[in-house]
Short mmCIF file of C-alpha atoms in Angstrom, two decimals:
data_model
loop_
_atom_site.label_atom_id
_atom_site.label_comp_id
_atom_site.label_asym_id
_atom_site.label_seq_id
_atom_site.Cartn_x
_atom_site.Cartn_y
_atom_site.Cartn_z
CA UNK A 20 0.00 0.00 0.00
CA UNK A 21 3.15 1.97 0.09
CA UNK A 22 3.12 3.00 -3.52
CA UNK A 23 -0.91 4.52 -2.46
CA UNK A 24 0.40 7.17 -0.41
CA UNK A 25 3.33 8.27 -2.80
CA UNK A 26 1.11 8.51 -5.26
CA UNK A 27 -1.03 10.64 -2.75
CA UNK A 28 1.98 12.66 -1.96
CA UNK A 29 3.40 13.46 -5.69
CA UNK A 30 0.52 15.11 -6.38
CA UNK A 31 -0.14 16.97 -2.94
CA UNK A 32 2.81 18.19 -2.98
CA UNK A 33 2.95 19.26 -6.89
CA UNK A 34 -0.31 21.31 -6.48
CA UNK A 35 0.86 22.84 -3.18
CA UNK A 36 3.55 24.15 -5.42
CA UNK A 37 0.98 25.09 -7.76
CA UNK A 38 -0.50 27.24 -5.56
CA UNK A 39 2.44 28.60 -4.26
CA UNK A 40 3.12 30.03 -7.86
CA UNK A 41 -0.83 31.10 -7.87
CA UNK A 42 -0.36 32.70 -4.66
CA UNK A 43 -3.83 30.70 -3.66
CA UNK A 44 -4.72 28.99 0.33
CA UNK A 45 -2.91 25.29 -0.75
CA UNK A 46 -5.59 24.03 1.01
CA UNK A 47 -8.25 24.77 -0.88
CA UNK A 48 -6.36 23.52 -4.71
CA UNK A 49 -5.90 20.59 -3.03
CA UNK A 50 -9.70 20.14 -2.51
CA UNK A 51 -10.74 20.97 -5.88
CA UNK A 52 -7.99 18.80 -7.29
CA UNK A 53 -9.44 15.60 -5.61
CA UNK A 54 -12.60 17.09 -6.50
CA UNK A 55 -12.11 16.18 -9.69
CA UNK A 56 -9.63 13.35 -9.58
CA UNK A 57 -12.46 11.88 -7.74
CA UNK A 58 -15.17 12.57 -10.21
CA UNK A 59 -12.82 12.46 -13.57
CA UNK A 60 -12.49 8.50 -15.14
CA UNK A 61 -8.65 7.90 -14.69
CA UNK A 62 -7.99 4.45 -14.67
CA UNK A 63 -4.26 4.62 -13.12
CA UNK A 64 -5.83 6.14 -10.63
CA UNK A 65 -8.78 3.56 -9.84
CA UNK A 66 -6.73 1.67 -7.22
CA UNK A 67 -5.58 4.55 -5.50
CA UNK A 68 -9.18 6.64 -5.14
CA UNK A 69 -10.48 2.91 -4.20
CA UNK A 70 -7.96 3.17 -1.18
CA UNK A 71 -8.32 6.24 -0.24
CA UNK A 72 -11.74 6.59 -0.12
CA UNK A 73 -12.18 3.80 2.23
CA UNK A 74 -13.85 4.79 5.30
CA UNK A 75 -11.18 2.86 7.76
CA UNK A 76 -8.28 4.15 5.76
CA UNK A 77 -9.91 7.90 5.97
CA UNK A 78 -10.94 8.04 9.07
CA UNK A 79 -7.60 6.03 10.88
CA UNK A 80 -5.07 8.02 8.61
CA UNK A 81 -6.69 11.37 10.18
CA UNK A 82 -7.31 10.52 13.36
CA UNK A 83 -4.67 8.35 15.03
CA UNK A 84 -1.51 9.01 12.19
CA UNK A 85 -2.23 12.96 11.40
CA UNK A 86 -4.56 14.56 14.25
CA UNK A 87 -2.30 14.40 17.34
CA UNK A 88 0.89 15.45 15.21
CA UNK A 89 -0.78 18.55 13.30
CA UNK A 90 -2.59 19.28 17.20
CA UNK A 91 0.72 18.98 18.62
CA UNK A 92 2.77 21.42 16.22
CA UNK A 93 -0.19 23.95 16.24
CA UNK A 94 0.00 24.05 20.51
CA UNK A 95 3.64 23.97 20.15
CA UNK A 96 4.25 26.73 18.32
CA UNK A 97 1.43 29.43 19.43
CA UNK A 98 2.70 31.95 21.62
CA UNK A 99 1.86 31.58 25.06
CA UNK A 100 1.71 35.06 26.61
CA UNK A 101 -0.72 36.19 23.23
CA UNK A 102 -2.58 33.33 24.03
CA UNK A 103 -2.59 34.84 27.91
CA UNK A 104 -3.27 37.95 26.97
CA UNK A 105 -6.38 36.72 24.34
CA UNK A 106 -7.65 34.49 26.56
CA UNK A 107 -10.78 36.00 27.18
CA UNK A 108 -12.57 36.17 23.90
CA UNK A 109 -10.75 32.31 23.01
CA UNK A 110 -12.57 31.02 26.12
CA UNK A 111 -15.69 33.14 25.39
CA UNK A 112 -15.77 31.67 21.74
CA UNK A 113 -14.48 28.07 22.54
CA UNK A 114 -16.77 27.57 25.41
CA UNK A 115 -20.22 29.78 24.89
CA UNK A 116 -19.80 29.69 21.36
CA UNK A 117 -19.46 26.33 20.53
CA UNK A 118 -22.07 25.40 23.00
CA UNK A 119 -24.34 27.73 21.93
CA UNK A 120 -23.87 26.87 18.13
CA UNK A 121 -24.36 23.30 18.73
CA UNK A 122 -27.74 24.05 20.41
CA UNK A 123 -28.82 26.70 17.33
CA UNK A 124 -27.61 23.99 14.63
CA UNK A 125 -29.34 21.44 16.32
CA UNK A 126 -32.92 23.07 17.01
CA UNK A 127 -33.21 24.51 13.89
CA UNK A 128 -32.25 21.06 11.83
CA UNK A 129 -34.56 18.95 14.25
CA UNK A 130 -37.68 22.53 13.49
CA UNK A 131 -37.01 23.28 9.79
CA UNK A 132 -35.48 19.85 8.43
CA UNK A 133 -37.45 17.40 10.29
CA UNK A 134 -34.32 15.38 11.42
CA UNK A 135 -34.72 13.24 14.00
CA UNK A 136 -33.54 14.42 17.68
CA UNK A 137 -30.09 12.18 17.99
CA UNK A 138 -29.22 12.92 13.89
CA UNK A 139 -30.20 16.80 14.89
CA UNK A 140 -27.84 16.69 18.00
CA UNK A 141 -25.08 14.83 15.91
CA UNK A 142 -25.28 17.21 13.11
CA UNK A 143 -24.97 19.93 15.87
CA UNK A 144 -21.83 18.74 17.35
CA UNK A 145 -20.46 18.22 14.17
CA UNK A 146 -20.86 21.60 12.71
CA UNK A 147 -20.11 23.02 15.94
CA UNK A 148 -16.34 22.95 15.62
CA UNK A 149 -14.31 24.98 13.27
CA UNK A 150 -11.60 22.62 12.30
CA UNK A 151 -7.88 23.51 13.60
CA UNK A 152 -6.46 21.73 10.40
CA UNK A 153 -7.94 24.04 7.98
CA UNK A 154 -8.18 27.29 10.22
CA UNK A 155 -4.21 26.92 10.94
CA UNK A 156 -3.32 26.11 7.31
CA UNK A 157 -5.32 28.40 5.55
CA UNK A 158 -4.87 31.70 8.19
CA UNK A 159 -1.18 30.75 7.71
CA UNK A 160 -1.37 30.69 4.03
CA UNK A 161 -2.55 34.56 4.25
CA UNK A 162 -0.20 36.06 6.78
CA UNK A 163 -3.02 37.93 8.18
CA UNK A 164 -3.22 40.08 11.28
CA UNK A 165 -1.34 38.72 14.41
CA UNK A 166 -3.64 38.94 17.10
CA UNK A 167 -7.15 38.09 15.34
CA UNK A 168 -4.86 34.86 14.25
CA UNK A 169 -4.15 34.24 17.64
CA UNK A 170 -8.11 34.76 18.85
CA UNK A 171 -9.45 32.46 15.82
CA UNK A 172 -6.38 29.59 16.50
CA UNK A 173 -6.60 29.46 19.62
CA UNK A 174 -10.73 28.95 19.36
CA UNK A 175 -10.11 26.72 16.80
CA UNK A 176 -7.82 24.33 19.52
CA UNK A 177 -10.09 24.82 22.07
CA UNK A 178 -13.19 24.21 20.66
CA UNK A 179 -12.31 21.20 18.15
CA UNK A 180 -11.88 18.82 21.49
CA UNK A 181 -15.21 20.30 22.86
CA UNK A 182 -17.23 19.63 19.69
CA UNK A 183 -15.45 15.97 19.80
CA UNK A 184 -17.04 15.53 23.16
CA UNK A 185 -20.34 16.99 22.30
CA UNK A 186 -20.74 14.80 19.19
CA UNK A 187 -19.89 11.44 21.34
CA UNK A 188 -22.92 12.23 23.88
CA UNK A 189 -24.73 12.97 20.99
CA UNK A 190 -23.99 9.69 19.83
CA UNK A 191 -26.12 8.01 22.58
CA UNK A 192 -28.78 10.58 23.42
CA UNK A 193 -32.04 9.60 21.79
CA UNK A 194 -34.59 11.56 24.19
CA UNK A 195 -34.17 14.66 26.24
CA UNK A 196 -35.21 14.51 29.87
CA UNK A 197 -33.29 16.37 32.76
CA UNK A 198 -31.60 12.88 33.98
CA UNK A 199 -29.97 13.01 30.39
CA UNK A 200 -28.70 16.28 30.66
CA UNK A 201 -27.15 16.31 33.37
CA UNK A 202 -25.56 13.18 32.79
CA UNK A 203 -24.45 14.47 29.84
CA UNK A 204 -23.23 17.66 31.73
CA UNK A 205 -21.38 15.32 34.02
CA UNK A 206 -19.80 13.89 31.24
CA UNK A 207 -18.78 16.60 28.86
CA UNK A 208 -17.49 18.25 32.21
CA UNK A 209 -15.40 14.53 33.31
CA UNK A 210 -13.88 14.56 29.53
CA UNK A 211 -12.84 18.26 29.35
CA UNK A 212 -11.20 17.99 32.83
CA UNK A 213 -9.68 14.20 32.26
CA UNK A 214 -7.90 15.54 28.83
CA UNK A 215 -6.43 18.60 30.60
CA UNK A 216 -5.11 16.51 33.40
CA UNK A 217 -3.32 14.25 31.33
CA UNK A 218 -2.11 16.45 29.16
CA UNK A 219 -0.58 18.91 32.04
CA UNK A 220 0.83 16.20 33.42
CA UNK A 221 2.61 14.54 30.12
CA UNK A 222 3.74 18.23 29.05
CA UNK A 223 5.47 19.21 32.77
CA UNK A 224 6.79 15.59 32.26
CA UNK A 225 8.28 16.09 28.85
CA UNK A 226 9.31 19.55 29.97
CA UNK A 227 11.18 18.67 32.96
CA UNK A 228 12.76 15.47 30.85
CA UNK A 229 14.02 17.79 28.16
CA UNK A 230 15.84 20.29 30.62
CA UNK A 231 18.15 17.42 31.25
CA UNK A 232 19.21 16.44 27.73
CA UNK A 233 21.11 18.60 25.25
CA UNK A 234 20.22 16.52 21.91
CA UNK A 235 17.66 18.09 19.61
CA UNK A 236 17.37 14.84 17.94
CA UNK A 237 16.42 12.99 21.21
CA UNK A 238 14.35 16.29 22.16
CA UNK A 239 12.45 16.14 18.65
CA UNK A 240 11.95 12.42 19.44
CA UNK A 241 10.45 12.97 23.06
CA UNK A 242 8.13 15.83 21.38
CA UNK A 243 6.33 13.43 19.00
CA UNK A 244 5.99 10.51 22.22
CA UNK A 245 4.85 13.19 24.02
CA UNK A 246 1.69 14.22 21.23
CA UNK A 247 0.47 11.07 20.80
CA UNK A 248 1.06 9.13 24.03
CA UNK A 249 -1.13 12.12 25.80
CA UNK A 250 -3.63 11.29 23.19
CA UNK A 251 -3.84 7.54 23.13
CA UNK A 252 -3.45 7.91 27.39
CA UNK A 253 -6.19 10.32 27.52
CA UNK A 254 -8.81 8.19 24.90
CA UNK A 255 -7.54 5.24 26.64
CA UNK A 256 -9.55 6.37 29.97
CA UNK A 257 -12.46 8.55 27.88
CA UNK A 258 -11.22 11.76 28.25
CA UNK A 259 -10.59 14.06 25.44
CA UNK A 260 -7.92 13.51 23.83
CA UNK A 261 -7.36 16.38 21.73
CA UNK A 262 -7.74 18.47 24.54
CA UNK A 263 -5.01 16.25 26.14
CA UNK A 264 -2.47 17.13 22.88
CA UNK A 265 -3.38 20.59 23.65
CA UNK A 266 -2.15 21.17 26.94
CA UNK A 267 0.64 18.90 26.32
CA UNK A 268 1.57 20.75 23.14
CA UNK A 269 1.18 24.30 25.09
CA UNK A 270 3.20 23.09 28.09
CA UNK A 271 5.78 21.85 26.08
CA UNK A 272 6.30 25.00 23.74
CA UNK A 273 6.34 27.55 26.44
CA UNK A 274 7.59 26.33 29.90
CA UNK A 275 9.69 23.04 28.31
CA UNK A 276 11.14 25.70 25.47
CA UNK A 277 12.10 28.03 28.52
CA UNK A 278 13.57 25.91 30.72
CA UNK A 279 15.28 23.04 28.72
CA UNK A 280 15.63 23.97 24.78
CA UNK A 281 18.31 25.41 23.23
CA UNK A 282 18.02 28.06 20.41
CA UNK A 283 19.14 25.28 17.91
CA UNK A 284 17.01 22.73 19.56
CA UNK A 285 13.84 25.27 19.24
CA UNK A 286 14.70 25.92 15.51
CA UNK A 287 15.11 22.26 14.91
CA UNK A 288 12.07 21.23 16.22
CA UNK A 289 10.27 24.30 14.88
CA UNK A 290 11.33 22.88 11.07
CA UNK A 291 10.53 18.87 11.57
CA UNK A 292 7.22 20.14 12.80
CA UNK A 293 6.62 22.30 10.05
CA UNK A 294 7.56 19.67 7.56
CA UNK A 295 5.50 17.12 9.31
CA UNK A 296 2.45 19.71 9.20
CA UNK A 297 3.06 20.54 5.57
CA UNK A 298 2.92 16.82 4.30
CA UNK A 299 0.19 16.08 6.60
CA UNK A 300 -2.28 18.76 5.46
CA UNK A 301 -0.82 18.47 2.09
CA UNK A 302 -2.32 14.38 2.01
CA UNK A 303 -5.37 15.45 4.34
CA UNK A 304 -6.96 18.14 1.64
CA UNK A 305 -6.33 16.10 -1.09
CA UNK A 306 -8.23 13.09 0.74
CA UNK A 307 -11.01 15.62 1.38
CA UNK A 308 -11.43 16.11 -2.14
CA UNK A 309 -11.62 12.51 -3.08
CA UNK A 310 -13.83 11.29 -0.15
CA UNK A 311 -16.35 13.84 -1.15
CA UNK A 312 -16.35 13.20 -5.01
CA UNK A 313 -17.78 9.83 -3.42
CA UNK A 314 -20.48 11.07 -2.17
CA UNK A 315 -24.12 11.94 -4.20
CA UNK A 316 -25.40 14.69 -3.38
CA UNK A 317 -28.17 14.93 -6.01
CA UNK A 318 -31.23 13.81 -4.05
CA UNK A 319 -30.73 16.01 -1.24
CA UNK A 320 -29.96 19.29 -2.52
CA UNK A 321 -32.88 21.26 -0.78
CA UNK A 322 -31.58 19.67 2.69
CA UNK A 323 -28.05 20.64 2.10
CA UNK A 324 -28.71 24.02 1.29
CA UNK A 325 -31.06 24.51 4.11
CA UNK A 326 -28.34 23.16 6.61
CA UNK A 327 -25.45 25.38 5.13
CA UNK A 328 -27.43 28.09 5.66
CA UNK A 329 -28.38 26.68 9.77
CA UNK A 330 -24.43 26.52 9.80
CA UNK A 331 -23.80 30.07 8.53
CA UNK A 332 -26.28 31.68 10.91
CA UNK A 333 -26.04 29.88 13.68
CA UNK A 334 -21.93 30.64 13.87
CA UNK A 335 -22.61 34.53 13.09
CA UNK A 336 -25.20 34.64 16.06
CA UNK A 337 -22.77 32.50 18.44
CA UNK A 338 -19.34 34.95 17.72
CA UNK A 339 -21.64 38.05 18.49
CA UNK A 340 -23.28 36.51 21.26
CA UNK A 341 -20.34 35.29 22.92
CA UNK A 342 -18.12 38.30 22.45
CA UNK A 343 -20.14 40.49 23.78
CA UNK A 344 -18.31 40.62 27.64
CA UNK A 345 -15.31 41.00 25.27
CA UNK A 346 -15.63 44.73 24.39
CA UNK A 347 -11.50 44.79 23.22
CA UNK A 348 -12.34 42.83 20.40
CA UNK A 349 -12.76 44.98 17.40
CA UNK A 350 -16.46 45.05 15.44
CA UNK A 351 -14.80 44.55 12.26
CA UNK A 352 -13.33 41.47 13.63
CA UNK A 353 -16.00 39.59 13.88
CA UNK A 354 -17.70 38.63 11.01
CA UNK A 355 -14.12 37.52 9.88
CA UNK A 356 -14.11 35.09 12.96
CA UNK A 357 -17.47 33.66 12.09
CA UNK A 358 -16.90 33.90 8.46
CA UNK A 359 -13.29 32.08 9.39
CA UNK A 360 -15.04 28.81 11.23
CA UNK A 361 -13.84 26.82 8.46
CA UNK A 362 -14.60 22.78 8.68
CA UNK A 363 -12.42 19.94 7.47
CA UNK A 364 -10.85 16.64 7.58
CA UNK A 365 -11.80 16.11 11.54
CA UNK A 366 -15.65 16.09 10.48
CA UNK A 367 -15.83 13.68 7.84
CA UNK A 368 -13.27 11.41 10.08
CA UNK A 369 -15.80 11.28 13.00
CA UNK A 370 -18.91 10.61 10.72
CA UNK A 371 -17.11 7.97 9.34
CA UNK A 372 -16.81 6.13 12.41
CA UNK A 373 -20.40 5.90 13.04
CA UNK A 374 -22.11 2.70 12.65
CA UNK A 375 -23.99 2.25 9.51
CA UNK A 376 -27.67 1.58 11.10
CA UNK A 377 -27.58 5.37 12.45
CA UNK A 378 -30.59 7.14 11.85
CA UNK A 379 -29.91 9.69 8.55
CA UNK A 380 -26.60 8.81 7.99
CA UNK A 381 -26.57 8.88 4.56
CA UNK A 382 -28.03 12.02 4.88
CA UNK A 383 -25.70 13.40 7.46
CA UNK A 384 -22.95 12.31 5.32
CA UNK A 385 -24.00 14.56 2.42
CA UNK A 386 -24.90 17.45 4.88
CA UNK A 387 -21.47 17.63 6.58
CA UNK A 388 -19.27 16.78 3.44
CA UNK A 389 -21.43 19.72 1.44
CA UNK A 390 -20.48 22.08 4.81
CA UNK A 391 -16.83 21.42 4.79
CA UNK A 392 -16.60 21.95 0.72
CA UNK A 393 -18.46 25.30 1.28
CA UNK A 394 -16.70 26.59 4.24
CA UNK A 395 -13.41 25.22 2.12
CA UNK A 396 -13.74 26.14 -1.44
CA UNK A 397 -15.83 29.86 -0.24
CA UNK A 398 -15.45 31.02 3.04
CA UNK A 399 -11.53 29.75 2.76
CA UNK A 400 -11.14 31.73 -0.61
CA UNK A 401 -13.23 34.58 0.49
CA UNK A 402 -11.57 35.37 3.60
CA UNK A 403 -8.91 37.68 2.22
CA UNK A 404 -11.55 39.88 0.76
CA UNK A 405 -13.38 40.23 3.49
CA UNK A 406 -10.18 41.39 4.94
CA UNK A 407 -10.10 43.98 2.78
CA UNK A 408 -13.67 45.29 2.36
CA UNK A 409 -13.52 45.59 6.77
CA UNK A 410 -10.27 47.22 6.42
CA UNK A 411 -8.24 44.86 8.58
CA UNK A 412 -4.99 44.89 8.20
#
């Protein structure tokens, strides 16, 4: 299967160039290139788009090989003290936001498109989260003001883990009754906490180990234990475990760089992570592409438009809601943070892992893939504009 993923990678990486020279997001190239790889008859390509499009490759090649590394560099490398100093309106979002978006998407999809109340709460949870992947890759891509990078980043980290909680007590909520609320209060609350235990306690760990060793190798090595040991530890006893990668990631990049890292260590591992990243979301967009040229979407257009539109409002009302005890965060900024709650790979990889028999999955499937190509392939190419019609710099 080795040949699969070179295959994969010749042509991520050629079109990342592409874009490069077109002076495009990567990220989105790569999505209209599988796009139509998917949907174009190319018989050398059968075998590949066959493998790819698998829903155990997918969904194991993005969540146990890419997810904790691409977590891991993103923590790593975001400033602490800007994170600090942000913290308010990244809670604010992450938290209120999130929560209250899940609640929006899901009432109005149970009200307006008669969805049943566990596919409504799925779909919720789901949409809830703006993906980390594409937010980090495609912000990146545009070099666009510091701080509002910081605010929608660090959102993005915070609130992916929550929306992975939310969606797996979504999972097993059929009826709502107070005894299933606050059980699954108790339990989004026990998962939160669990993943930032374990990942405080494997990033001061990793920290304190790398103050004694002068090898960035080694140190590079111990960074990438450290990302997805606090994941697999933190899943392994039902806690999140991207909020476990996190912490880890956050610990590690500001009190392990301060106490134990030397300036060539720090540039070192600032470079393998980078690369890692690059190939990583390089694979990941172009897997996008191809998993949703798989999908028909024919039968189910009026749903799907309905539901991008339940997306689109319900994350404009959530930013606004939930900064508004966050009066240092500029008006123009936020229509570009709820305009900027791109989806991605993470969505598709969880819906994917639900059993087959689940109420409107087929559905579902159409409904989230047709969110993450929108929020992709309009809100990712749009974003610079909308930079420049608010006047941001």
């Amino acid at each position: 299967m080795l040949h699969h993923w070179l295959i994969l990678l010749a042509i991520a990486v050629a079109v990342a160039y592409l874009a490069d020279k077109l002076k495009q997001p990567y990220p989105t190239l790569l999505v209209v290139t599988g796009l139509v790889l998917g949907i174009a008859p190319l018989p050398l390509l059968e075998e590949v788009k066959a493998y790819v499009v698998s829903d155990t490759i997918f969904r194991t090649t993005v969540i146990l090989i890419f997810l904790s590394a691409l977590i891991g560099d993103a923590a790593l490398k975001l400033p602490f003290h800007e994170l600090r100093e942000n913290k308010r309106p990244i809670l604010w979002l992450a938290l209120a936001g999130t929560l209250l978006t899940f609640v929006l998407i899901a009432a109005l999809s149970y009200l307006l498109l008669g969805l049943s109340l566990q596919t409504s709460l799925v779909f919720g949870a789901l949409m809830a989260a703006t993906d980390p992947v594409s937010v980090f890759s495609i912000f990146k891509s545009m070099g666009l003001n510091q701080r509002l990078s910081i605010i929608v980043e660090g959102e993005s980290l915070a609130n992916d883990g929550v929306a992975v909680v939310l969606f797996k007590i979504a999972l097993v909520t059929t009826v709502l009754t107070w005894s299933s609320v606050l059980g699954g209060s108790f339990e989004f609350m026990k998962v939160i906490l669990g993943g930032m235990a374990i990942g405080g306690v494997c990033g001061y760990a990793a920290s304190r180990i790398t103050a004694g060793i002068d090898n960035y190798l080694v140190e590079i090595g111990l960074s990438i234990v450290l990302f997805y040991s606090a994941f697999e530890i933190a899943e392994l006893f039902h806690f999140s475990g991207v909020i476990a990668v996190v912490l880890a990631g956050l610990i590690l990049g500001s009190y392990g760089k301060r106490i134990g890292m030397s300036k060539l260590t720090h540039e070192k591992m600032d470079s393998f992570w980078e690369t890692i990243a690059f190939m990583a979301n390089a694979l990941i967009f172009l897997m996008v592409g191809l998993e949703v040229a798989n999908i028909s979407f024919t039968v189910k257009s009026l749903p799907i438009v309905v539901s991008i539109v339940i997306v689109l409002a319900a994350r404009f009302i959530a930013v606004y809601a939930s900064l508004t005890p966050c009066p240092d965060v500029p008006a123009a900024w936020k229509p570009i943070i709820a305009w900027g709650g791109l989806k991605g790979s993470l969505l598709i990889a969880l819906l994917l892992g639900v059993a087959p028999d689940l109420e409107g999955r087929e559905l579902l499937l159409a409904m989230t893939f047709s969110n993450v190509v929108f929020s992709l392939l309009v809100q990712g190419t749009t974003l610079k504009k909308l930079f420049s019609k608010l006047k941001v710099s």
